[in-house]
């Protein structure tokens, strides 16, 4: 598949098969991802690939984070949802946490965030080229202290997202408006 078709067919895959994703394939795609444009060549990204026990620990952290946000976390009716969250996380074949270094210089910090997002998207496209789906999650979990401690992150590193990785159980079908509707040509 050529790169344009790859970009147009990639989807966020929420439902994944339990089949493991080969470690060498992930490493190969990570190696390609770090070749994205990066102003000043700061290479601000760092990836944490979670498998096995690390993935189980992350599932606990994710469940505990969600539990802490509930008005009545011990209510019997919320327990199945918390268990489902844990189980779905553990059953995801691979989870990759993406982080970026935060420099004190505001302009460089912004450029580094964009470069890290580009590396994440390149990783997603690389995996998709081998039939591996991804689902990129962001949100307040990235600031949760137990999560940061689990990864051993210093204060100058930000979690930019958590990438769920696996072979699609189903591929969502989406449509986008033509680019012409969002493009202005100036002369």
Backbone as JSON Lines, residues from 0, in Angstrom:
{"i":0,"aa":"X","n":[0.86,-1.17,0.0],"ca":[0.0,0.0,0.0],"c":[0.9,1.24,0.0]}
{"i":1,"aa":"X","n":[0.58,2.19,-0.87],"ca":[1.42,3.4,-0.89],"c":[1.08,4.28,0.31]}
{"i":2,"aa":"X","n":[1.93,5.24,0.58],"ca":[1.81,6.04,1.79],"c":[0.51,6.85,1.83]}
{"i":3,"aa":"X","n":[0.04,7.34,0.69],"ca":[-1.2,8.11,0.69],"c":[-2.39,7.23,1.05]}
{"i":4,"aa":"X","n":[-2.42,6.02,0.52],"ca":[-3.51,5.09,0.86],"c":[-3.4,4.67,2.32]}
{"i":5,"aa":"X","n":[-2.19,4.49,2.81],"ca":[-1.96,4.15,4.21],"c":[-2.54,5.23,5.13]}
{"i":6,"aa":"X","n":[-2.27,6.48,4.83],"ca":[-2.78,7.59,5.63],"c":[-4.31,7.62,5.59]}
{"i":7,"aa":"X","n":[-4.89,7.41,4.41],"ca":[-6.34,7.5,4.27],"c":[-7.08,6.31,4.88]}
{"i":8,"aa":"X","n":[-6.45,5.16,5.0],"ca":[-7.14,3.98,5.52],"c":[-6.9,3.72,7.0]}
{"i":9,"aa":"X","n":[-5.9,4.37,7.61],"ca":[-5.63,4.14,9.03],"c":[-6.81,4.57,9.87]}
{"i":10,"aa":"X","n":[-7.15,3.77,10.84],"ca":[-8.27,4.07,11.73],"c":[-7.84,3.85,13.17]}
{"i":11,"aa":"X","n":[-8.54,4.49,14.09],"ca":[-8.37,4.2,15.51],"c":[-9.12,2.91,15.79]}
{"i":12,"aa":"X","n":[-8.4,1.91,16.24],"ca":[-8.95,0.58,16.43],"c":[-9.17,0.35,17.92]}
{"i":13,"aa":"X","n":[-10.43,0.35,18.31],"ca":[-10.76,0.16,19.73],"c":[-10.87,-1.32,20.09]}
{"i":14,"aa":"X","n":[-11.33,-2.14,19.16],"ca":[-11.5,-3.58,19.43],"c":[-10.36,-4.35,18.77]}
{"i":15,"aa":"X","n":[-9.55,-5.01,19.61],"ca":[-8.38,-5.72,19.13],"c":[-8.45,-7.2,19.46]}
{"i":16,"aa":"X","n":[-7.81,-8.0,18.61],"ca":[-7.67,-9.43,18.86],"c":[-6.64,-9.61,19.98]}
{"i":17,"aa":"X","n":[-6.69,-10.73,20.68],"ca":[-5.71,-10.96,21.75],"c":[-4.32,-11.36,21.24]}
{"i":18,"aa":"X","n":[-4.17,-11.57,19.94],"ca":[-2.9,-12.03,19.37],"c":[-1.77,-11.07,19.71]}
{"i":19,"aa":"X","n":[-0.64,-11.59,20.15],"ca":[0.49,-10.71,20.48],"c":[1.06,-10.04,19.23]}
{"i":20,"aa":"X","n":[1.63,-8.86,19.43],"ca":[2.32,-8.15,18.36],"c":[3.81,-8.37,18.58]}
{"i":21,"aa":"X","n":[4.48,-8.82,17.54],"ca":[5.89,-9.17,17.62],"c":[6.75,-7.99,18.09]}
{"i":22,"aa":"X","n":[7.58,-8.26,19.07],"ca":[8.45,-7.23,19.64],"c":[9.37,-6.6,18.58]}
{"i":23,"aa":"X","n":[9.89,-7.42,17.68],"ca":[10.77,-6.9,16.63],"c":[10.03,-5.96,15.68]}
{"i":24,"aa":"X","n":[8.76,-6.25,15.41],"ca":[7.96,-5.39,14.57],"c":[7.75,-4.03,15.25]}
{"i":25,"aa":"X","n":[7.44,-4.06,16.53],"ca":[7.28,-2.81,17.28],"c":[8.58,-2.02,17.27]}
{"i":26,"aa":"X","n":[9.69,-2.69,17.52],"ca":[10.99,-2.03,17.53],"c":[11.3,-1.42,16.16]}
{"i":27,"aa":"X","n":[10.96,-2.13,15.12],"ca":[11.19,-1.64,13.75],"c":[10.38,-0.36,13.49]}
{"i":28,"aa":"X","n":[9.14,-0.35,13.93],"ca":[8.29,0.83,13.74],"c":[8.73,1.99,14.62]}
{"i":29,"aa":"X","n":[9.18,1.7,15.82],"ca":[9.73,2.76,16.68],"c":[10.98,3.37,16.04]}
{"i":30,"aa":"X","n":[11.81,2.53,15.44],"ca":[13.02,3.03,14.79],"c":[12.68,3.99,13.66]}
{"i":31,"aa":"X","n":[11.62,3.7,12.92],"ca":[11.19,4.6,11.84],"c":[10.58,5.88,12.42]}
{"i":32,"aa":"X","n":[9.85,5.75,13.52],"ca":[9.14,6.9,14.1],"c":[10.08,8.02,14.54]}
{"i":33,"aa":"X","n":[11.28,7.68,14.95],"ca":[12.2,8.72,15.45],"c":[12.86,9.52,14.32]}
{"i":34,"aa":"X","n":[12.48,9.23,13.08],"ca":[13.02,9.97,11.94],"c":[12.1,11.1,11.48]}
{"i":35,"aa":"X","n":[11.11,11.45,12.28],"ca":[10.22,12.55,11.91],"c":[10.97,13.88,12.0]}
{"i":36,"aa":"X","n":[10.44,14.92,11.34],"ca":[11.07,16.23,11.45],"c":[11.11,16.69,12.92]}
{"i":37,"aa":"X","n":[12.21,17.29,13.28],"ca":[12.38,17.74,14.66],"c":[13.31,18.95,14.65]}
{"i":38,"aa":"X","n":[12.71,20.13,14.8],"ca":[13.48,21.37,14.8],"c":[14.52,21.34,15.91]}
{"i":39,"aa":"X","n":[15.71,21.75,15.6],"ca":[16.85,21.78,16.52],"c":[17.35,20.38,16.91]}
{"i":40,"aa":"X","n":[16.76,19.35,16.33],"ca":[17.18,17.95,16.58],"c":[17.27,17.62,18.07]}
{"i":41,"aa":"X","n":[16.28,18.04,18.82],"ca":[16.28,17.79,20.26],"c":[15.85,16.35,20.59]}
{"i":42,"aa":"X","n":[15.16,15.69,19.66],"ca":[14.68,14.32,19.87],"c":[14.04,14.17,21.26]}
{"i":43,"aa":"X","n":[12.93,14.87,21.5],"ca":[12.35,14.97,22.84],"c":[11.56,13.74,23.3]}
{"i":44,"aa":"X","n":[11.3,12.81,22.42],"ca":[10.42,11.68,22.72],"c":[11.11,10.58,23.5]}
{"i":45,"aa":"X","n":[10.3,9.87,24.23],"ca":[10.73,8.64,24.88],"c":[9.51,7.73,24.92]}
{"i":46,"aa":"X","n":[9.72,6.48,24.61],"ca":[8.64,5.5,24.53],"c":[8.82,4.44,25.61]}
{"i":47,"aa":"X","n":[7.7,4.05,26.23],"ca":[7.71,2.96,27.21],"c":[6.76,1.89,26.67]}
{"i":48,"aa":"X","n":[7.3,0.73,26.32],"ca":[6.48,-0.37,25.79],"c":[6.11,-1.27,26.96]}
{"i":49,"aa":"X","n":[4.8,-1.38,27.19],"ca":[4.3,-2.16,28.33],"c":[3.78,-3.51,27.85]}
{"i":50,"aa":"X","n":[4.32,-4.56,28.43],"ca":[3.86,-5.91,28.17],"c":[3.89,-6.66,29.5]}
{"i":51,"aa":"X","n":[3.23,-7.8,29.54],"ca":[3.29,-8.64,30.72],"c":[2.91,-7.95,32.01]}
{"i":52,"aa":"X","n":[3.77,-8.07,33.01],"ca":[3.5,-7.52,34.34],"c":[3.37,-6.0,34.32]}
{"i":53,"aa":"X","n":[4.15,-5.33,33.48],"ca":[4.05,-3.87,33.38],"c":[2.66,-3.46,32.88]}
{"i":54,"aa":"X","n":[2.12,-4.22,31.96],"ca":[0.78,-3.92,31.45],"c":[-0.27,-4.15,32.53]}
{"i":55,"aa":"X","n":[-0.11,-5.2,33.33],"ca":[-1.03,-5.45,34.43],"c":[-0.98,-4.32,35.46]}
{"i":56,"aa":"X","n":[0.21,-3.84,35.76],"ca":[0.35,-2.73,36.71],"c":[-0.31,-1.47,36.16]}
{"i":57,"aa":"X","n":[-0.12,-1.21,34.86],"ca":[-0.77,-0.06,34.24],"c":[-2.29,-0.21,34.31]}
{"i":58,"aa":"X","n":[-2.81,-1.4,34.1],"ca":[-4.26,-1.64,34.18],"c":[-4.77,-1.3,35.58]}
{"i":59,"aa":"X","n":[-4.01,-1.66,36.6],"ca":[-4.39,-1.31,37.98],"c":[-4.4,0.21,38.17]}
{"i":60,"aa":"X","n":[-3.38,0.86,37.67],"ca":[-3.29,2.33,37.79],"c":[-4.46,2.98,37.07]}
{"i":61,"aa":"X","n":[-4.75,2.52,35.88],"ca":[-5.86,3.08,35.1],"c":[-7.19,2.87,35.82]}
{"i":62,"aa":"X","n":[-7.4,1.68,36.37],"ca":[-8.63,1.39,37.12],"c":[-8.72,2.27,38.37]}
{"i":63,"aa":"X","n":[-7.61,2.39,39.11],"ca":[-7.6,3.21,40.32],"c":[-7.86,4.68,40.02]}
{"i":64,"aa":"X","n":[-7.32,5.16,38.91],"ca":[-7.55,6.54,38.49],"c":[-9.04,6.76,38.23]}
{"i":65,"aa":"X","n":[-9.64,5.87,37.46],"ca":[-11.07,5.99,37.15],"c":[-11.9,5.88,38.42]}
{"i":66,"aa":"X","n":[-11.52,4.95,39.3],"ca":[-12.24,4.74,40.56],"c":[-12.23,6.02,41.41]}
{"i":67,"aa":"X","n":[-11.07,6.7,41.47],"ca":[-10.92,7.91,42.28],"c":[-11.81,9.05,41.76]}
{"i":68,"aa":"X","n":[-12.19,9.0,40.5],"ca":[-13.01,10.06,39.93],"c":[-14.51,9.83,40.16]}
{"i":69,"aa":"X","n":[-14.87,8.68,40.67],"ca":[-16.29,8.36,40.87],"c":[-16.8,8.95,42.19]}
{"i":70,"aa":"X","n":[-18.06,9.4,42.21],"ca":[-18.61,9.95,43.45],"c":[-18.76,8.9,44.54]}
{"i":71,"aa":"X","n":[-19.04,7.66,44.16],"ca":[-19.18,6.57,45.13],"c":[-18.45,5.35,44.58]}
{"i":72,"aa":"X","n":[-17.13,5.33,44.69],"ca":[-16.34,4.27,44.05],"c":[-16.56,2.87,44.62]}
{"i":73,"aa":"X","n":[-17.15,2.76,45.79],"ca":[-17.4,1.44,46.38],"c":[-18.79,0.92,46.08]}
{"i":74,"aa":"X","n":[-19.59,1.68,45.34],"ca":[-20.94,1.24,45.01],"c":[-20.89,-0.04,44.2]}
{"i":75,"aa":"X","n":[-21.72,-1.01,44.54],"ca":[-21.71,-2.29,43.81],"c":[-21.96,-2.14,42.31]}
{"i":76,"aa":"X","n":[-22.77,-1.15,41.92],"ca":[-23.11,-1.02,40.5],"c":[-21.94,-0.54,39.64]}
{"i":77,"aa":"X","n":[-20.89,0.07,40.23],"ca":[-19.76,0.53,39.43],"c":[-18.65,-0.51,39.33]}
{"i":78,"aa":"X","n":[-18.71,-1.55,40.14],"ca":[-17.64,-2.54,40.16],"c":[-17.47,-3.27,38.82]}
{"i":79,"aa":"X","n":[-18.57,-3.67,38.16],"ca":[-18.38,-4.32,36.85],"c":[-17.67,-3.43,35.83]}
{"i":80,"aa":"X","n":[-17.98,-2.14,35.82],"ca":[-17.33,-1.22,34.88],"c":[-15.84,-1.09,35.18]}
{"i":81,"aa":"X","n":[-15.49,-1.01,36.45],"ca":[-14.08,-0.93,36.84],"c":[-13.34,-2.21,36.47]}
{"i":82,"aa":"X","n":[-13.99,-3.35,36.67],"ca":[-13.37,-4.63,36.31],"c":[-13.21,-4.74,34.79]}
{"i":83,"aa":"X","n":[-14.2,-4.27,34.04],"ca":[-14.13,-4.31,32.58],"c":[-12.98,-3.43,32.08]}
{"i":84,"aa":"X","n":[-12.81,-2.25,32.67],"ca":[-11.7,-1.36,32.31],"c":[-10.36,-2.06,32.53]}
{"i":85,"aa":"X","n":[-10.22,-2.7,33.67],"ca":[-9.0,-3.43,33.98],"c":[-8.77,-4.55,32.96]}
{"i":86,"aa":"X","n":[-9.8,-5.35,32.73],"ca":[-9.68,-6.5,31.83],"c":[-9.36,-6.07,30.41]}
{"i":87,"aa":"X","n":[-10.05,-5.05,29.91],"ca":[-9.78,-4.57,28.56],"c":[-8.35,-4.07,28.42]}
{"i":88,"aa":"X","n":[-7.84,-3.43,29.45],"ca":[-6.47,-2.93,29.41],"c":[-5.48,-4.09,29.39]}
{"i":89,"aa":"X","n":[-5.67,-5.06,30.26],"ca":[-4.77,-6.22,30.32],"c":[-4.82,-7.02,29.01]}
{"i":90,"aa":"X","n":[-5.98,-7.09,28.39],"ca":[-6.13,-7.88,27.17],"c":[-5.58,-7.18,25.93]}
{"i":91,"aa":"X","n":[-5.28,-5.9,26.02],"ca":[-4.65,-5.21,24.9],"c":[-3.26,-5.81,24.71]}
{"i":92,"aa":"X","n":[-2.92,-6.27,23.51],"ca":[-1.64,-6.96,23.32],"c":[-0.42,-6.16,23.77]}
{"i":93,"aa":"X","n":[-0.34,-4.89,23.39],"ca":[0.79,-4.05,23.77],"c":[0.29,-2.64,24.03]}
{"i":94,"aa":"X","n":[0.9,-1.98,24.99],"ca":[0.58,-0.59,25.28],"c":[1.88,0.19,25.26]}
{"i":95,"aa":"X","n":[1.87,1.31,24.55],"ca":[3.06,2.15,24.44],"c":[2.73,3.52,25.0]}
{"i":96,"aa":"X","n":[3.47,3.93,26.02],"ca":[3.3,5.26,26.6],"c":[4.33,6.17,25.93]}
{"i":97,"aa":"X","n":[3.84,7.29,25.41],"ca":[4.71,8.23,24.71],"c":[4.9,9.46,25.59]}
{"i":98,"aa":"X","n":[6.15,9.88,25.75],"ca":[6.45,11.04,26.57],"c":[7.33,12.02,25.79]}
{"i":99,"aa":"X","n":[7.33,13.27,26.26],"ca":[8.16,14.31,25.65],"c":[8.9,15.06,26.74]}
{"i":100,"aa":"X","n":[10.12,15.43,26.45],"ca":[10.91,16.28,27.34],"c":[10.37,17.69,27.27]}
{"i":101,"aa":"X","n":[10.24,18.35,28.41],"ca":[9.75,19.73,28.46],"c":[10.9,20.67,28.83]}
{"i":102,"aa":"X","n":[11.4,21.37,27.85],"ca":[12.46,22.33,28.1],"c":[11.85,23.61,28.67]}
{"i":103,"aa":"X","n":[12.65,24.45,29.26],"ca":[12.15,25.71,29.83],"c":[11.82,26.73,28.75]}
{"i":104,"aa":"X","n":[12.47,26.64,27.6],"ca":[12.22,27.58,26.51],"c":[10.86,27.27,25.86]}
{"i":105,"aa":"X","n":[9.93,28.22,25.91],"ca":[8.55,28.0,25.47],"c":[8.47,27.6,23.99]}
{"i":106,"aa":"X","n":[9.23,28.26,23.14],"ca":[9.16,27.94,21.71],"c":[9.67,26.53,21.44]}
{"i":107,"aa":"X","n":[10.8,26.19,22.01],"ca":[11.34,24.84,21.83],"c":[10.4,23.79,22.42]}
{"i":108,"aa":"X","n":[9.8,24.1,23.56],"ca":[8.87,23.17,24.2],"c":[7.7,22.86,23.26]}
{"i":109,"aa":"X","n":[7.15,23.9,22.65],"ca":[6.03,23.67,21.72],"c":[6.48,22.86,20.51]}
{"i":110,"aa":"X","n":[7.63,23.21,19.96],"ca":[8.14,22.46,18.81],"c":[8.39,20.99,19.18]}
{"i":111,"aa":"X","n":[8.88,20.77,20.37],"ca":[9.15,19.4,20.83],"c":[7.85,18.6,21.0]}
{"i":112,"aa":"X","n":[6.8,19.27,21.47],"ca":[5.52,18.57,21.6],"c":[5.01,18.15,20.23]}
{"i":113,"aa":"X","n":[5.08,19.06,19.26],"ca":[4.63,18.72,17.91],"c":[5.48,17.6,17.32]}
{"i":114,"aa":"X","n":[6.78,17.64,17.55],"ca":[7.64,16.58,17.04],"c":[7.27,15.23,17.67]}
{"i":115,"aa":"X","n":[6.95,15.24,18.96],"ca":[6.55,14.0,19.64],"c":[5.23,13.49,19.09]}
{"i":116,"aa":"X","n":[4.29,14.4,18.81],"ca":[3.04,13.98,18.18],"c":[3.32,13.38,16.8]}
{"i":117,"aa":"X","n":[4.23,13.99,16.05],"ca":[4.57,13.47,14.72],"c":[5.17,12.07,14.85]}
{"i":118,"aa":"X","n":[6.04,11.87,15.83],"ca":[6.64,10.54,16.03],"c":[5.57,9.51,16.38]}
{"i":119,"aa":"X","n":[4.6,9.92,17.18],"ca":[3.51,9.01,17.53],"c":[2.71,8.64,16.3]}
{"i":120,"aa":"X","n":[2.4,9.61,15.48],"ca":[1.63,9.33,14.26],"c":[2.44,8.47,13.3]}
{"i":121,"aa":"X","n":[3.73,8.74,13.17],"ca":[4.58,7.9,12.31],"c":[4.59,6.46,12.83]}
{"i":122,"aa":"X","n":[4.65,6.29,14.14],"ca":[4.59,4.96,14.74],"c":[3.27,4.29,14.38]}
{"i":123,"aa":"X","n":[2.17,5.03,14.49],"ca":[0.86,4.48,14.17],"c":[0.78,4.07,12.7]}
{"i":124,"aa":"X","n":[1.3,4.89,11.81],"ca":[1.29,4.56,10.38],"c":[2.18,3.35,10.09]}
{"i":125,"aa":"X","n":[3.35,3.32,10.74],"ca":[4.24,2.18,10.54],"c":[3.57,0.87,10.96]}
{"i":126,"aa":"X","n":[2.95,0.87,12.12],"ca":[2.25,-0.33,12.58],"c":[1.1,-0.69,11.65]}
{"i":127,"aa":"X","n":[0.35,0.31,11.2],"ca":[-0.77,0.06,10.3],"c":[-0.31,-0.58,9.0]}
{"i":128,"aa":"X","n":[0.89,-0.22,8.54],"ca":[1.41,-0.78,7.29],"c":[1.62,-2.3,7.4]}
{"i":129,"aa":"X","n":[1.68,-2.81,8.63],"ca":[1.81,-4.25,8.87],"c":[0.49,-4.86,9.37]}
{"i":130,"aa":"X","n":[-0.59,-4.09,9.27],"ca":[-1.89,-4.6,9.68],"c":[-2.15,-4.52,11.17]}
{"i":131,"aa":"X","n":[-1.33,-3.77,11.88],"ca":[-1.49,-3.62,13.33],"c":[-2.22,-2.32,13.61]}
{"i":132,"aa":"X","n":[-3.32,-2.41,14.37],"ca":[-4.11,-1.24,14.7],"c":[-3.62,-0.55,15.97]}
{"i":133,"aa":"X","n":[-4.02,0.69,16.1],"ca":[-3.67,1.47,17.3],"c":[-4.86,2.3,17.73]}
{"i":134,"aa":"X","n":[-4.84,2.66,18.99],"ca":[-5.84,3.57,19.54],"c":[-5.08,4.5,20.48]}
{"i":135,"aa":"X","n":[-5.07,5.79,20.16],"ca":[-4.3,6.78,20.89],"c":[-5.19,7.43,21.93]}
{"i":136,"aa":"X","n":[-4.85,7.27,23.2],"ca":[-5.63,7.85,24.29],"c":[-4.82,8.97,24.96]}
{"i":137,"aa":"X","n":[-5.55,10.04,25.27],"ca":[-4.95,11.15,26.0],"c":[-5.88,11.44,27.18]}
{"i":138,"aa":"X","n":[-5.62,12.49,27.89],"ca":[-6.52,12.87,28.98],"c":[-5.79,13.02,30.3]}
{"i":139,"aa":"X","n":[-6.55,13.28,31.36],"ca":[-5.95,13.62,32.66],"c":[-5.17,12.47,33.32]}
{"i":140,"aa":"X","n":[-5.32,11.25,32.84],"ca":[-4.53,10.15,33.41],"c":[-3.04,10.46,33.3]}
{"i":141,"aa":"X","n":[-2.66,11.21,32.28],"ca":[-1.23,11.48,32.07],"c":[-0.61,12.28,33.22]}
{"i":142,"aa":"X","n":[-1.43,12.96,34.02],"ca":[-0.91,13.73,35.15],"c":[-1.02,12.97,36.48]}
{"i":143,"aa":"X","n":[-1.58,11.79,36.46],"ca":[-1.82,11.0,37.67],"c":[-0.48,10.55,38.27]}
{"i":144,"aa":"X","n":[-0.2,10.98,39.48],"ca":[1.09,10.75,40.11],"c":[1.5,9.27,40.15]}
{"i":145,"aa":"X","n":[0.62,8.33,40.53],"ca":[1.04,6.93,40.51],"c":[1.47,6.44,39.12]}
{"i":146,"aa":"X","n":[0.87,6.97,38.07],"ca":[1.26,6.61,36.71],"c":[2.66,7.14,36.41]}
{"i":147,"aa":"X","n":[2.89,8.41,36.75],"ca":[4.21,9.02,36.52],"c":[5.28,8.29,37.33]}
{"i":148,"aa":"X","n":[4.97,7.93,38.57],"ca":[5.92,7.21,39.42],"c":[6.22,5.82,38.85]}
{"i":149,"aa":"X","n":[5.2,5.15,38.34],"ca":[5.37,3.84,37.72],"c":[6.4,3.9,36.59]}
{"i":150,"aa":"X","n":[6.33,4.98,35.79],"ca":[7.28,5.13,34.68],"c":[8.6,5.74,35.11]}
{"i":151,"aa":"X","n":[8.66,6.26,36.33],"ca":[9.89,6.9,36.81],"c":[10.16,8.21,36.1]}
{"i":152,"aa":"X","n":[9.11,8.97,35.82],"ca":[9.26,10.21,35.06],"c":[9.7,11.36,35.94]}
{"i":153,"aa":"X","n":[10.7,12.1,35.51],"ca":[11.07,13.33,36.21],"c":[10.06,14.43,35.87]}
{"i":154,"aa":"X","n":[10.11,15.52,36.58],"ca":[9.16,16.62,36.41],"c":[9.22,17.24,35.01]}
{"i":155,"aa":"X","n":[10.37,17.13,34.33],"ca":[10.52,17.76,33.03],"c":[10.12,16.84,31.86]}
{"i":156,"aa":"X","n":[9.36,15.8,32.15],"ca":[8.89,14.9,31.1],"c":[7.37,14.81,31.18]}
{"i":157,"aa":"X","n":[6.7,14.95,30.03],"ca":[5.24,14.92,29.97],"c":[4.77,13.69,29.2]}
{"i":158,"aa":"X","n":[3.75,13.05,29.72],"ca":[3.1,11.96,28.99],"c":[2.21,12.62,27.95]}
{"i":159,"aa":"X","n":[2.45,12.32,26.67],"ca":[1.65,12.91,25.61],"c":[0.51,12.01,25.17]}
{"i":160,"aa":"X","n":[0.6,10.74,25.51],"ca":[-0.48,9.84,25.14],"c":[-0.11,8.4,25.44]}
{"i":161,"aa":"X","n":[-1.13,7.57,25.42],"ca":[-0.97,6.13,25.61],"c":[-1.54,5.46,24.37]}
{"i":162,"aa":"X","n":[-0.71,4.67,23.72],"ca":[-1.07,4.04,22.46],"c":[-1.37,2.56,22.72]}
{"i":163,"aa":"X","n":[-2.61,2.16,22.45],"ca":[-3.02,0.76,22.57],"c":[-2.74,0.11,21.21]}
{"i":164,"aa":"X","n":[-2.08,-1.04,21.21],"ca":[-1.56,-1.63,19.98],"c":[-2.01,-3.08,19.87]}
{"i":165,"aa":"X","n":[-2.58,-3.46,18.73],"ca":[-2.98,-4.84,18.5],"c":[-3.59,-5.03,17.12]}
{"i":166,"aa":"X","n":[-3.79,-6.28,16.75],"ca":[-4.42,-6.58,15.47],"c":[-5.92,-6.32,15.58]}
{"i":167,"aa":"X","n":[-6.5,-5.64,14.6],"ca":[-7.92,-5.26,14.7],"c":[-8.87,-6.46,14.74]}
{"i":168,"aa":"X","n":[-9.81,-6.41,15.66],"ca":[-10.94,-7.35,15.64],"c":[-11.97,-6.83,14.65]}
{"i":169,"aa":"X","n":[-12.02,-5.52,14.52],"ca":[-12.85,-4.87,13.49],"c":[-12.22,-3.52,13.18]}
{"i":170,"aa":"X","n":[-12.39,-3.09,11.95],"ca":[-11.84,-1.81,11.51],"c":[-13.0,-0.84,11.3]}
{"i":171,"aa":"X","n":[-13.07,0.2,12.09],"ca":[-14.16,1.17,11.93],"c":[-14.1,1.82,10.54]}
{"i":172,"aa":"X","n":[-15.25,2.06,9.99],"ca":[-15.33,2.75,8.7],"c":[-15.71,4.21,8.96]}
{"i":173,"aa":"X","n":[-14.91,5.11,8.49],"ca":[-15.13,6.54,8.71],"c":[-15.08,7.27,7.38]}
{"i":174,"aa":"X","n":[-15.69,8.42,7.35],"ca":[-15.63,9.28,6.18],"c":[-15.15,10.64,6.64]}
{"i":175,"aa":"X","n":[-14.45,11.31,5.79],"ca":[-14.0,12.67,6.04],"c":[-14.46,13.56,4.9]}
{"i":176,"aa":"X","n":[-14.75,14.81,5.2],"ca":[-15.08,15.72,4.09],"c":[-13.84,15.92,3.22]}
{"i":177,"aa":"X","n":[-14.04,16.22,1.95],"ca":[-12.89,16.44,1.07],"c":[-12.0,17.58,1.6]}
{"i":178,"aa":"X","n":[-10.72,17.46,1.38],"ca":[-9.77,18.47,1.83],"c":[-10.11,19.84,1.25]}
{"i":179,"aa":"X","n":[-10.72,19.87,0.08],"ca":[-11.07,21.15,-0.56],"c":[-11.99,21.98,0.32]}
{"i":180,"aa":"X","n":[-12.8,21.32,1.17],"ca":[-13.7,22.05,2.06],"c":[-12.95,22.73,3.21]}
{"i":181,"aa":"X","n":[-11.72,22.36,3.44],"ca":[-10.93,22.91,4.55],"c":[-9.66,23.6,4.05]}
{"i":182,"aa":"X","n":[-9.61,23.89,2.76],"ca":[-8.39,24.43,2.16],"c":[-8.68,25.76,1.45]}
{"i":183,"aa":"X","n":[-7.83,26.72,1.71],"ca":[-7.88,27.99,0.98],"c":[-6.59,28.15,0.18]}
{"i":184,"aa":"X","n":[-6.7,28.47,-1.07],"ca":[-5.51,28.67,-1.92],"c":[-5.3,30.17,-2.07]}
{"i":185,"aa":"X","n":[-4.19,30.68,-1.62],"ca":[-3.88,32.11,-1.7],"c":[-2.82,32.34,-2.77]}
{"i":186,"aa":"X","n":[-3.0,33.42,-3.53],"ca":[-2.0,33.74,-4.56],"c":[-1.6,35.19,-4.45]}
